[in-house]
Amino acid sequence: MEAAMGLMRRMPPRHSETALSALLSLLPHNSSDLLSQVDLPLQVLSDDDSGKRFILCEYNRDADSYRSPWSNKYHPRLEDAPYPSSKLRQLEIEANDIFTVYCDQYYEGGISSVYMWEDDNEGFVACFLVKKDGSKTGQGRRGYLEEGTWDAIHVIEVGPEEETTRYCLTSTVMLSLTTDDVSSGTFSLSGSIRRQMNMNLPVADGHLCNMGKMIEEMEGKLRNSLDQVYFGKTREMVCTLRPPSEVLPMRLPDS
Amino acid sequence: MAEEETELSDKQKKEIAKWFLLNAPAGEIQYVAKDLKSVLNNDDVYDEAASEAFPVYNKSHMICLEMPGRFGDVLVTSYGELQGNEYLDPKTAQVAIVDHVKQVCTEVRPASDEELPTPYVEEYRCALEAEMLKYVGEAYPKGSCSVYCINGKDVEGPGYDFELVAVISAARLSPQNFCTGSWQSIWKIECKDDIQVLELKGKLQVGAHYFEEGNVQLDAKHECRDSTMFQSPDDSAIAIASLIRHHETEYLASLEASYLNLPDATFKDLRRKLPVTRTLFPWHSTSQFSLTREISKELGIGK
């Protein structure tokens, strides 16, 4: 498995779907491990009832059907499928509404979904997902991107409710962007990172508030990290391969 | 979901193995090979895949190998390929015999006359190579270059066209820093005798990979064209090298500009740093909650 994850770290992020299906066919016995440890760009379906789109993931899937957070119904229809309790469903509805506004503020559009379900430890798990198409044909307002996608998956395990409750967040961001113009050719950056954050927060502030703040903080950190560290390192590498010409005249000629 | 255990054929496994090897970032194929061997757990399939994938990978990345016997380095490229594992180094007129899977040069032999261009073409090739070596030596801390004749190598004198290609290959591997990168330039120069013009077509490709607790890759490409007068070998060489230097420097500047544009412009189309309000999202505010719920309901209908 370690070797498989090593391969995933080296393959171009754009081809992660192909890489994962190749690994699944080579290692069929490790499929559940692979599927839980490797994230793929998110898929979307349209809810029949409201026409709104929702994101597909393992957390709203049963067999081959997916539950819409808007109508709470499975697409395609399914008998005997699992649903969150009505109390949790209320929280889920509120979470979806608020998260939509959050996404509109940060993503200027995008598609979002939140799914919740009870876990075995008297707590629950919530999954917040965002998918943004920032290309100029999508929802990219400034029109720079030929192609651009941001997929974020935040899974929070909420411990049993006490005065101070434990929240464990695991976040994955996958992104890819391409600019293309006559003078500078094609410029393409893509990548994925995953981080964790654990916090103990007062339950009096409200689950949504606590989870929301954690996600906002995490997304901010990941965005900065991607921009400054990750993209920055690739830029540094380019300048190491061929230093900008301002540096060159400073070199003394070889005798 | 029915889990059907359809066992993959060896041929299918080999194709998958090849795909992994071919998609390894510059300089990382040996690491990919190690992980792949472990996942495949089948040395025969691996060996077959490797024997097919490595030559393609080595040529497309234009890897640089040391030649035994103090002849310097040779670039493994399709332009210099004489046979499956024999590569001409035009600089030294030696032919390197290469083990693709091990990525080493095992022996060296002198090139035969048929393998080399005519003295007429060679004058141009050699003059350009000398200028290119000067340029590459200054501009690329660890770059290598070669100039090959890819068309018309038997041209005896003026009156006929011929074509040269200048390739530059630079790679940086820093596995302990989880970072690798590569730069490749391929400049084709068509020497058109009838109109006395040299037509240049350049293809530049840059890649970088940073993988400390993540996986981020840069893939950038650019094509450009230019032309200059067909002159004496030395004057042509100086003119060509100077055009190449100019275009490559400009390209580097535009890459820098793309990076500078990222945080505030390009990246913003994916996710803003902060909302337009320039404050964090008001999770706490209950009065704003009911307000935002109204907004969200409106948005919900609008979507």
Short mmCIF file of N, CA, C and O in Angstrom, two decimals, chain A residues 3 6-12 22 25 52 64 94 97-98 100-102 105-108 132 134 141-145 148-150 175 182-186 188-192 195 212-213 216 219 223 227 230-231 234-235 237-238 240-245 248 251, chain B residues 1 8 16 20 23 25 28 31-32 35 38 135 138-141 172 180-183 209-222 249 251-252 254-256 259-260 262-263 265-273 275 280-281 283-284 289 293 296 300 303:
data_model
loop_
_atom_site.label_atom_id
_atom_site.label_comp_id
_atom_site.label_asym_id
_atom_site.label_seq_id
_atom_site.Cartn_x
_atom_site.Cartn_y
_atom_site.Cartn_z
N ALA A 3 3.74 1.59 -1.31
CA ALA A 3 4.23 1.79 -2.68
C ALA A 3 3.14 2.42 -3.55
O ALA A 3 3.40 3.29 -4.37
N GLY A 6 2.93 5.96 -2.77
CA GLY A 6 4.10 6.60 -3.36
C GLY A 6 3.87 6.93 -4.83
O GLY A 6 4.21 8.01 -5.31
N LEU A 7 3.28 5.98 -5.53
CA LEU A 7 2.99 6.21 -6.95
C LEU A 7 2.01 7.37 -7.11
O LEU A 7 2.18 8.24 -7.96
N MET A 8 0.99 7.41 -6.26
CA MET A 8 -0.01 8.49 -6.37
C MET A 8 0.63 9.85 -6.15
O MET A 8 0.21 10.85 -6.71
N ARG A 9 1.68 9.90 -5.33
CA ARG A 9 2.36 11.17 -5.05
C ARG A 9 3.20 11.65 -6.23
O ARG A 9 3.56 12.82 -6.30
N ARG A 10 3.53 10.73 -7.12
CA ARG A 10 4.40 11.13 -8.22
C ARG A 10 3.66 11.33 -9.54
O ARG A 10 4.11 12.08 -10.40
N MET A 11 2.54 10.67 -9.70
CA MET A 11 1.81 10.81 -10.96
C MET A 11 1.25 12.22 -11.08
O MET A 11 0.92 12.84 -10.09
N PRO A 12 1.15 12.73 -12.30
CA PRO A 12 0.61 14.07 -12.46
C PRO A 12 -0.78 14.15 -11.85
O PRO A 12 -1.62 13.29 -12.12
N ALA A 22 -5.97 2.42 -12.28
CA ALA A 22 -4.91 1.46 -12.58
C ALA A 22 -4.52 0.70 -11.31
O ALA A 22 -4.38 -0.52 -11.32
N SER A 25 -7.10 -1.85 -10.26
CA SER A 25 -7.11 -3.09 -11.02
C SER A 25 -5.90 -3.96 -10.71
O SER A 25 -5.98 -5.18 -10.79
N LYS A 52 -31.52 21.58 -8.36
CA LYS A 52 -30.22 22.01 -7.83
C LYS A 52 -29.23 20.85 -7.91
O LYS A 52 -29.60 19.70 -7.79
N ASP A 64 -25.51 2.08 -5.68
CA ASP A 64 -25.14 2.99 -6.77
C ASP A 64 -25.96 4.27 -6.75
O ASP A 64 -26.01 4.98 -7.75
N GLU A 94 -29.68 23.04 7.85
CA GLU A 94 -29.13 24.35 8.22
C GLU A 94 -27.70 24.50 7.70
O GLU A 94 -27.32 25.54 7.16
N ASP A 97 -27.62 25.27 4.03
CA ASP A 97 -28.01 26.66 3.74
C ASP A 97 -26.87 27.62 4.03
O ASP A 97 -26.53 28.47 3.22
N ILE A 98 -26.29 27.47 5.23
CA ILE A 98 -25.22 28.42 5.60
C ILE A 98 -23.98 28.21 4.75
O ILE A 98 -23.33 29.18 4.33
N THR A 100 -23.82 27.28 1.77
CA THR A 100 -24.05 27.87 0.44
C THR A 100 -23.65 29.34 0.45
O THR A 100 -23.02 29.83 -0.49
N VAL A 101 -24.03 30.04 1.52
CA VAL A 101 -23.69 31.46 1.60
C VAL A 101 -22.19 31.64 1.74
O VAL A 101 -21.57 32.48 1.08
N TYR A 102 -21.58 30.81 2.60
CA TYR A 102 -20.12 30.85 2.77
C TYR A 102 -19.43 30.65 1.42
O TYR A 102 -18.52 31.38 1.06
N GLN A 105 -19.55 33.58 -0.83
CA GLN A 105 -18.62 34.65 -0.44
C GLN A 105 -17.20 34.36 -0.88
O GLN A 105 -16.48 35.24 -1.32
N TYR A 106 -16.78 33.13 -0.71
CA TYR A 106 -15.39 32.80 -1.01
C TYR A 106 -15.19 32.31 -2.44
O TYR A 106 -14.15 32.51 -3.03
N TYR A 107 -16.18 31.61 -2.93
CA TYR A 107 -16.00 30.98 -4.23
C TYR A 107 -16.75 31.69 -5.35
O TYR A 107 -16.69 31.26 -6.51
N GLU A 108 -17.48 32.73 -5.01
CA GLU A 108 -18.22 33.47 -6.04
C GLU A 108 -19.00 32.50 -6.91
O GLU A 108 -19.00 32.57 -8.14
N LYS A 132 -15.59 23.99 -7.44
CA LYS A 132 -15.64 25.26 -8.18
C LYS A 132 -15.00 25.10 -9.55
O LYS A 132 -13.88 24.58 -9.65
N GLY A 134 -13.48 27.38 -12.17
CA GLY A 134 -13.08 28.78 -12.34
C GLY A 134 -12.66 29.14 -13.74
O GLY A 134 -12.07 30.19 -13.97
N ARG A 141 -14.70 34.71 -12.92
CA ARG A 141 -15.14 36.08 -13.23
C ARG A 141 -14.12 36.89 -13.98
O ARG A 141 -14.48 37.81 -14.69
N ARG A 142 -12.85 36.58 -13.75
CA ARG A 142 -11.84 37.44 -14.34
C ARG A 142 -11.36 36.93 -15.69
O ARG A 142 -10.64 37.61 -16.38
N GLY A 143 -11.77 35.73 -16.04
CA GLY A 143 -11.46 35.22 -17.37
C GLY A 143 -10.02 34.86 -17.65
O GLY A 143 -9.59 34.84 -18.79
N TYR A 144 -9.23 34.59 -16.59
CA TYR A 144 -7.83 34.26 -16.85
C TYR A 144 -7.64 32.80 -17.22
O TYR A 144 -6.69 32.44 -17.87
N LEU A 145 -8.54 31.98 -16.66
CA LEU A 145 -8.25 30.56 -16.73
C LEU A 145 -8.89 29.87 -17.91
O LEU A 145 -10.09 29.91 -18.12
N GLY A 148 -9.82 25.57 -14.92
CA GLY A 148 -9.49 25.75 -13.50
C GLY A 148 -10.51 25.07 -12.64
O GLY A 148 -11.71 25.33 -12.75
N THR A 149 -10.05 24.17 -11.77
CA THR A 149 -11.00 23.53 -10.86
C THR A 149 -10.43 23.49 -9.46
O THR A 149 -9.23 23.33 -9.26
N TRP A 150 -11.33 23.65 -8.49
CA TRP A 150 -10.98 23.53 -7.07
C TRP A 150 -11.99 22.58 -6.47
O TRP A 150 -13.20 22.78 -6.59
N LEU A 175 -6.58 20.88 -6.79
CA LEU A 175 -6.85 21.94 -7.74
C LEU A 175 -6.02 21.82 -8.99
O LEU A 175 -4.97 21.18 -9.00
N VAL A 182 -1.01 33.41 -26.47
CA VAL A 182 -0.04 33.36 -27.57
C VAL A 182 1.37 33.70 -27.10
O VAL A 182 2.33 33.04 -27.47
N SER A 183 1.48 34.70 -26.25
CA SER A 183 2.85 35.12 -25.90
C SER A 183 3.51 34.20 -24.91
O SER A 183 4.73 34.05 -24.93
N SER A 184 2.75 33.57 -24.02
CA SER A 184 3.47 32.75 -23.03
C SER A 184 3.13 31.27 -23.10
O SER A 184 3.57 30.51 -22.27
N GLY A 185 2.36 30.84 -24.09
CA GLY A 185 2.10 29.41 -24.21
C GLY A 185 1.18 28.89 -23.13
O GLY A 185 0.38 29.62 -22.56
N THR A 186 1.31 27.61 -22.84
CA THR A 186 0.43 26.97 -21.86
C THR A 186 1.14 26.89 -20.52
O THR A 186 2.28 26.45 -20.45
N SER A 188 0.48 25.46 -16.69
CA SER A 188 -0.46 24.59 -16.00
C SER A 188 0.07 24.17 -14.65
O SER A 188 1.18 23.65 -14.55
N LEU A 189 -0.70 24.42 -13.60
CA LEU A 189 -0.31 23.99 -12.26
C LEU A 189 -1.42 23.09 -11.74
O LEU A 189 -2.59 23.40 -11.88
N SER A 190 -1.05 21.99 -11.10
CA SER A 190 -2.11 21.18 -10.51
C SER A 190 -1.57 20.48 -9.30
O SER A 190 -0.36 20.27 -9.17
N GLY A 191 -2.45 20.17 -8.35
CA GLY A 191 -1.93 19.53 -7.16
C GLY A 191 -2.99 19.15 -6.17
O GLY A 191 -4.16 19.49 -6.33
N SER A 192 -2.57 18.41 -5.18
CA SER A 192 -3.50 18.07 -4.11
C SER A 192 -2.74 18.00 -2.80
O SER A 192 -1.58 17.57 -2.75
N ARG A 195 -4.65 17.80 4.93
CA ARG A 195 -4.16 18.18 6.26
C ARG A 195 -5.20 17.81 7.30
O ARG A 195 -6.38 17.65 7.00
N GLY A 212 -17.80 25.42 11.11
CA GLY A 212 -17.60 26.44 10.07
C GLY A 212 -16.28 27.16 10.23
O GLY A 212 -15.52 27.34 9.28
N LYS A 213 -16.01 27.55 11.48
CA LYS A 213 -14.76 28.29 11.72
C LYS A 213 -13.54 27.43 11.42
O LYS A 213 -12.54 27.92 10.86
N GLU A 216 -13.15 27.21 7.67
CA GLU A 216 -12.67 28.48 7.09
C GLU A 216 -11.17 28.65 7.34
O GLU A 216 -10.41 29.04 6.46
N GLU A 219 -9.23 26.10 5.19
CA GLU A 219 -9.20 26.45 3.76
C GLU A 219 -8.23 27.60 3.51
O GLU A 219 -7.50 27.61 2.52
N ARG A 223 -5.05 27.27 1.11
CA ARG A 223 -4.90 28.15 -0.05
C ARG A 223 -3.55 28.85 -0.01
O ARG A 223 -2.83 28.90 -1.00
N ASP A 227 -0.44 28.32 -2.59
CA ASP A 227 0.05 29.47 -3.32
C ASP A 227 1.52 29.74 -3.01
O ASP A 227 2.36 29.78 -3.89
N TYR A 230 3.76 25.61 -2.13
CA TYR A 230 3.79 24.64 -3.22
C TYR A 230 4.06 25.27 -4.57
O TYR A 230 4.98 24.88 -5.27
N PHE A 231 3.25 26.25 -4.96
CA PHE A 231 3.51 26.87 -6.25
C PHE A 231 4.84 27.61 -6.20
O PHE A 231 5.61 27.61 -7.16
N THR A 234 7.73 25.40 -7.01
CA THR A 234 7.92 25.07 -8.43
C THR A 234 8.53 26.28 -9.14
O THR A 234 9.36 26.12 -10.04
N ARG A 235 8.13 27.47 -8.73
CA ARG A 235 8.71 28.68 -9.32
C ARG A 235 10.20 28.77 -9.03
O ARG A 235 11.01 29.08 -9.90
N MET A 237 12.14 26.35 -8.50
CA MET A 237 12.83 25.33 -9.29
C MET A 237 13.09 25.84 -10.70
O MET A 237 14.17 25.66 -11.25
N VAL A 238 12.12 26.52 -11.29
CA VAL A 238 12.32 27.05 -12.63
C VAL A 238 13.48 28.04 -12.64
O VAL A 238 14.34 28.01 -13.52
N THR A 240 15.93 28.03 -10.66
CA THR A 240 17.18 27.31 -10.43
C THR A 240 17.66 26.71 -11.75
O THR A 240 18.85 26.67 -12.04
N LEU A 241 16.73 26.21 -12.55
CA LEU A 241 17.10 25.62 -13.83
C LEU A 241 17.69 26.66 -14.76
O LEU A 241 18.67 26.40 -15.46
N ARG A 242 17.06 27.82 -14.80
CA ARG A 242 17.52 28.86 -15.68
C ARG A 242 17.32 30.20 -14.98
O ARG A 242 16.24 30.78 -15.04
N PRO A 243 18.37 30.67 -14.29
CA PRO A 243 18.21 31.91 -13.52
C PRO A 243 17.85 33.08 -14.43
O PRO A 243 18.28 33.15 -15.58
N PRO A 244 17.03 34.00 -13.92
CA PRO A 244 16.66 35.17 -14.71
C PRO A 244 17.88 35.96 -15.15
O PRO A 244 18.89 35.96 -14.45
N SER A 245 17.78 36.61 -16.28
CA SER A 245 18.97 37.22 -16.87
C SER A 245 19.59 38.33 -16.04
O SER A 245 20.74 38.66 -16.25
N LEU A 248 22.63 36.94 -14.52
CA LEU A 248 23.75 36.49 -15.35
C LEU A 248 24.90 37.49 -15.52
O LEU A 248 26.04 37.11 -15.38
N ARG A 251 27.94 37.40 -13.33
CA ARG A 251 28.97 36.36 -13.31
C ARG A 251 30.24 36.84 -13.96
O ARG A 251 30.21 37.48 -14.99
N MET B 1 -22.86 -3.41 -5.16
CA MET B 1 -21.85 -3.48 -6.23
C MET B 1 -21.22 -4.85 -6.21
O MET B 1 -20.57 -5.23 -5.25
N LEU B 8 -6.52 -9.53 -14.31
CA LEU B 8 -5.95 -8.84 -15.48
C LEU B 8 -4.97 -9.76 -16.19
O LEU B 8 -4.23 -10.50 -15.55
N ILE B 16 -0.38 -1.14 -18.06
CA ILE B 16 -0.56 -0.28 -16.88
C ILE B 16 0.80 0.12 -16.34
O ILE B 16 1.06 1.27 -16.02
N PHE B 20 2.54 4.01 -15.86
CA PHE B 20 3.14 4.62 -14.66
C PHE B 20 4.55 5.10 -14.93
O PHE B 20 4.94 6.19 -14.54
N ASN B 23 4.71 8.24 -17.14
CA ASN B 23 4.21 9.46 -16.52
C ASN B 23 5.02 9.91 -15.32
O ASN B 23 4.63 10.85 -14.63
N PRO B 25 7.54 11.98 -13.27
CA PRO B 25 8.12 13.29 -13.52
C PRO B 25 9.61 13.17 -13.83
O PRO B 25 10.22 12.13 -13.56
N GLU B 28 12.44 11.13 -11.89
CA GLU B 28 11.87 10.30 -10.82
C GLU B 28 11.56 8.89 -11.26
O GLU B 28 10.95 8.12 -10.50
N TYR B 31 12.42 6.02 -8.89
CA TYR B 31 11.58 5.90 -7.69
C TYR B 31 10.24 5.27 -8.04
O TYR B 31 9.71 4.43 -7.32
N VAL B 32 9.70 5.71 -9.19
CA VAL B 32 8.43 5.13 -9.64
C VAL B 32 8.63 3.65 -9.91
O VAL B 32 7.79 2.81 -9.55
N ASP B 35 8.51 1.61 -6.63
CA ASP B 35 7.15 1.44 -6.09
C ASP B 35 6.33 0.53 -7.00
O ASP B 35 5.54 -0.29 -6.54
N SER B 38 6.96 -3.14 -6.55
CA SER B 38 6.32 -3.62 -5.34
C SER B 38 4.83 -3.86 -5.55
O SER B 38 4.28 -4.87 -5.15
N TYR B 135 26.29 29.77 -24.85
CA TYR B 135 25.02 30.27 -24.31
C TYR B 135 24.54 29.41 -23.15
O TYR B 135 24.21 29.90 -22.08
N GLU B 138 26.41 29.75 -19.97
CA GLU B 138 26.11 30.95 -19.18
C GLU B 138 24.71 30.92 -18.59
O GLU B 138 24.51 31.35 -17.46
N ALA B 139 23.74 30.45 -19.37
CA ALA B 139 22.36 30.61 -18.93
C ALA B 139 21.84 29.48 -18.04
O ALA B 139 20.95 29.68 -17.23
N TYR B 140 22.40 28.30 -18.20
CA TYR B 140 21.88 27.15 -17.45
C TYR B 140 22.94 26.59 -16.53
O TYR B 140 23.93 26.02 -17.01
N PRO B 141 22.76 26.70 -15.22
CA PRO B 141 23.79 26.17 -14.30
C PRO B 141 24.11 24.70 -14.56
O PRO B 141 25.25 24.28 -14.44
N ARG B 172 16.98 19.16 -12.61
CA ARG B 172 17.43 19.37 -11.23
C ARG B 172 16.69 18.38 -10.34
O ARG B 172 15.47 18.35 -10.36
N THR B 180 11.73 18.38 -7.79
CA THR B 180 12.48 18.07 -9.01
C THR B 180 11.99 19.00 -10.12
O THR B 180 10.90 19.54 -10.05
N GLY B 181 12.84 19.16 -11.14
CA GLY B 181 12.40 20.03 -12.23
C GLY B 181 13.18 19.73 -13.49
O GLY B 181 14.27 19.16 -13.44
N SER B 182 12.63 20.15 -14.64
CA SER B 182 13.34 19.94 -15.90
C SER B 182 12.98 21.02 -16.90
O SER B 182 11.87 21.55 -16.88
N TRP B 183 13.95 21.30 -17.76
CA TRP B 183 13.74 22.28 -18.83
C TRP B 183 14.23 21.62 -20.11
O TRP B 183 15.33 21.09 -20.16
N HIS B 209 8.12 19.58 -9.89
CA HIS B 209 7.30 18.73 -9.02
C HIS B 209 7.72 18.94 -7.58
O HIS B 209 8.90 18.81 -7.24
N TYR B 210 6.78 19.30 -6.72
CA TYR B 210 7.07 19.44 -5.30
C TYR B 210 6.14 18.50 -4.55
O TYR B 210 4.93 18.55 -4.71
N PHE B 211 6.71 17.63 -3.72
CA PHE B 211 5.86 16.60 -3.14
C PHE B 211 6.11 16.34 -1.66
O PHE B 211 6.03 15.21 -1.20
N GLU B 212 6.35 17.40 -0.89
CA GLU B 212 6.45 17.21 0.55
C GLU B 212 5.05 17.26 1.11
O GLU B 212 4.40 18.31 1.07
N GLU B 213 4.55 16.13 1.58
CA GLU B 213 3.17 16.06 2.12
C GLU B 213 2.15 16.61 1.13
O GLU B 213 1.27 17.39 1.50
N GLY B 214 2.27 16.23 -0.08
CA GLY B 214 1.33 16.71 -1.09
C GLY B 214 1.87 16.33 -2.45
O GLY B 214 2.83 15.58 -2.55
N ASN B 215 1.29 16.86 -3.49
CA ASN B 215 1.75 16.56 -4.84
C ASN B 215 1.33 17.71 -5.73
O ASN B 215 0.16 17.85 -6.05
N VAL B 216 2.29 18.56 -6.09
CA VAL B 216 1.96 19.71 -6.94
C VAL B 216 2.91 19.69 -8.13
O VAL B 216 4.10 19.51 -7.96
N GLN B 217 2.37 19.86 -9.33
CA GLN B 217 3.22 19.81 -10.51
C GLN B 217 2.97 20.98 -11.45
O GLN B 217 1.84 21.42 -11.63
N LEU B 218 4.06 21.47 -12.01
CA LEU B 218 3.98 22.52 -13.02
C LEU B 218 4.25 21.88 -14.36
O LEU B 218 5.14 21.04 -14.49
N ASP B 219 3.47 22.30 -15.36
CA ASP B 219 3.68 21.79 -16.70
C ASP B 219 3.48 22.98 -17.62
O ASP B 219 2.37 23.48 -17.75
N ALA B 220 4.54 23.47 -18.21
CA ALA B 220 4.41 24.66 -19.05
C ALA B 220 5.06 24.42 -20.39
O ALA B 220 6.11 23.79 -20.48
N LYS B 221 4.41 24.91 -21.45
CA LYS B 221 4.93 24.70 -22.81
C LYS B 221 4.79 25.98 -23.61
O LYS B 221 3.85 26.74 -23.40
N HIS B 222 5.67 26.13 -24.56
CA HIS B 222 5.59 27.32 -25.41
C HIS B 222 6.19 27.03 -26.77
O HIS B 222 7.18 26.29 -26.84
N THR B 249 14.88 33.87 -22.96
CA THR B 249 14.85 34.83 -21.86
C THR B 249 13.46 35.43 -21.73
O THR B 249 12.92 35.58 -20.63
N TYR B 251 10.69 34.02 -22.59
CA TYR B 251 9.79 33.01 -22.08
C TYR B 251 9.90 32.90 -20.57
O TYR B 251 8.90 32.81 -19.86
N LEU B 252 11.13 32.92 -20.07
CA LEU B 252 11.33 32.85 -18.63
C LEU B 252 10.63 34.02 -17.95
O LEU B 252 9.96 33.86 -16.93
N SER B 254 8.01 35.57 -19.01
CA SER B 254 6.56 35.41 -19.00
C SER B 254 6.12 34.35 -18.01
O SER B 254 5.04 34.42 -17.43
N LEU B 255 6.98 33.36 -17.74
CA LEU B 255 6.67 32.38 -16.70
C LEU B 255 6.61 33.08 -15.35
O LEU B 255 5.72 32.86 -14.55
N GLU B 256 7.60 33.93 -15.12
CA GLU B 256 7.64 34.70 -13.88
C GLU B 256 6.37 35.53 -13.73
O GLU B 256 5.77 35.60 -12.67
N TYR B 259 3.47 33.50 -12.62
CA TYR B 259 3.52 33.21 -11.19
C TYR B 259 3.13 34.43 -10.38
O TYR B 259 2.43 34.33 -9.38
N LEU B 260 3.57 35.61 -10.81
CA LEU B 260 3.26 36.82 -10.06
C LEU B 260 1.76 37.09 -10.09
O LEU B 260 1.19 37.61 -9.14
N LEU B 262 -0.57 34.94 -10.07
CA LEU B 262 -1.34 33.89 -9.39
C LEU B 262 -2.14 34.37 -8.18
O LEU B 262 -3.35 34.24 -8.15
N PRO B 263 -1.44 34.86 -7.14
CA PRO B 263 -2.18 35.07 -5.89
C PRO B 263 -3.37 36.01 -6.04
O PRO B 263 -4.44 35.74 -5.50
N ALA B 265 -4.80 37.31 -9.01
CA ALA B 265 -5.69 37.25 -10.17
C ALA B 265 -6.15 35.84 -10.46
O ALA B 265 -7.26 35.45 -10.20
N THR B 266 -5.24 35.02 -10.98
CA THR B 266 -5.63 33.70 -11.42
C THR B 266 -6.24 32.86 -10.31
O THR B 266 -7.30 32.26 -10.46
N PHE B 267 -5.60 32.82 -9.17
CA PHE B 267 -6.05 31.98 -8.08
C PHE B 267 -7.42 32.45 -7.57
O PHE B 267 -8.25 31.67 -7.14
N LYS B 268 -7.63 33.74 -7.68
CA LYS B 268 -8.87 34.32 -7.19
C LYS B 268 -10.09 33.74 -7.89
O LYS B 268 -11.17 33.66 -7.32
N ASP B 269 -9.90 33.33 -9.15
CA ASP B 269 -11.03 32.74 -9.86
C ASP B 269 -11.40 31.38 -9.30
O ASP B 269 -12.48 30.86 -9.56
N LEU B 270 -10.48 30.81 -8.53
CA LEU B 270 -10.81 29.54 -7.90
C LEU B 270 -11.36 29.77 -6.50
O LEU B 270 -12.43 29.30 -6.15
N ARG B 271 -10.62 30.48 -5.70
CA ARG B 271 -11.10 30.80 -4.35
C ARG B 271 -10.46 32.10 -3.91
O ARG B 271 -9.24 32.26 -3.99
N ARG B 272 -11.27 33.01 -3.41
CA ARG B 272 -10.76 34.28 -2.90
C ARG B 272 -10.01 34.04 -1.60
O ARG B 272 -10.27 33.07 -0.91
N LYS B 273 -9.12 35.00 -1.25
CA LYS B 273 -8.45 34.89 0.04
C LYS B 273 -9.44 35.24 1.14
O LYS B 273 -9.46 34.64 2.20
N PRO B 275 -13.67 37.12 1.67
CA PRO B 275 -14.83 37.62 0.96
C PRO B 275 -14.66 39.11 0.61
O PRO B 275 -13.75 39.77 1.12
N LEU B 280 -13.74 37.80 7.94
CA LEU B 280 -14.06 36.38 7.95
C LEU B 280 -15.58 36.21 7.96
O LEU B 280 -16.32 37.15 8.27
N PHE B 281 -16.02 35.03 7.64
CA PHE B 281 -17.45 34.76 7.56
C PHE B 281 -18.09 34.84 8.94
O PHE B 281 -17.56 34.29 9.90
N TRP B 283 -19.91 33.40 11.23
CA TRP B 283 -20.58 32.17 11.68
C TRP B 283 -21.38 32.45 12.95
O TRP B 283 -22.43 31.87 13.18
N HIS B 284 -20.85 33.33 13.78
CA HIS B 284 -21.39 33.56 15.11
C HIS B 284 -22.68 34.36 15.14
O HIS B 284 -23.52 34.18 15.99
N PHE B 289 -27.50 35.47 10.89
CA PHE B 289 -27.88 34.13 10.47
C PHE B 289 -29.22 34.14 9.79
O PHE B 289 -29.40 33.61 8.72
N ARG B 293 -29.98 33.42 6.07
CA ARG B 293 -30.88 32.35 5.66
C ARG B 293 -31.84 32.85 4.60
O ARG B 293 -32.16 32.16 3.66
N SER B 296 -29.78 33.02 1.59
CA SER B 296 -29.48 31.71 1.04
C SER B 296 -30.71 31.11 0.40
O SER B 296 -30.62 30.45 -0.62
N GLY B 300 -30.81 29.95 -3.20
CA GLY B 300 -31.21 28.58 -3.45
C GLY B 300 -32.17 28.50 -4.61
O GLY B 300 -32.05 27.67 -5.49
N LYS B 303 -30.33 29.41 -7.93
CA LYS B 303 -29.32 28.47 -8.50
C LYS B 303 -29.94 27.62 -9.59
O LYS B 303 -30.18 26.52 -9.54
#
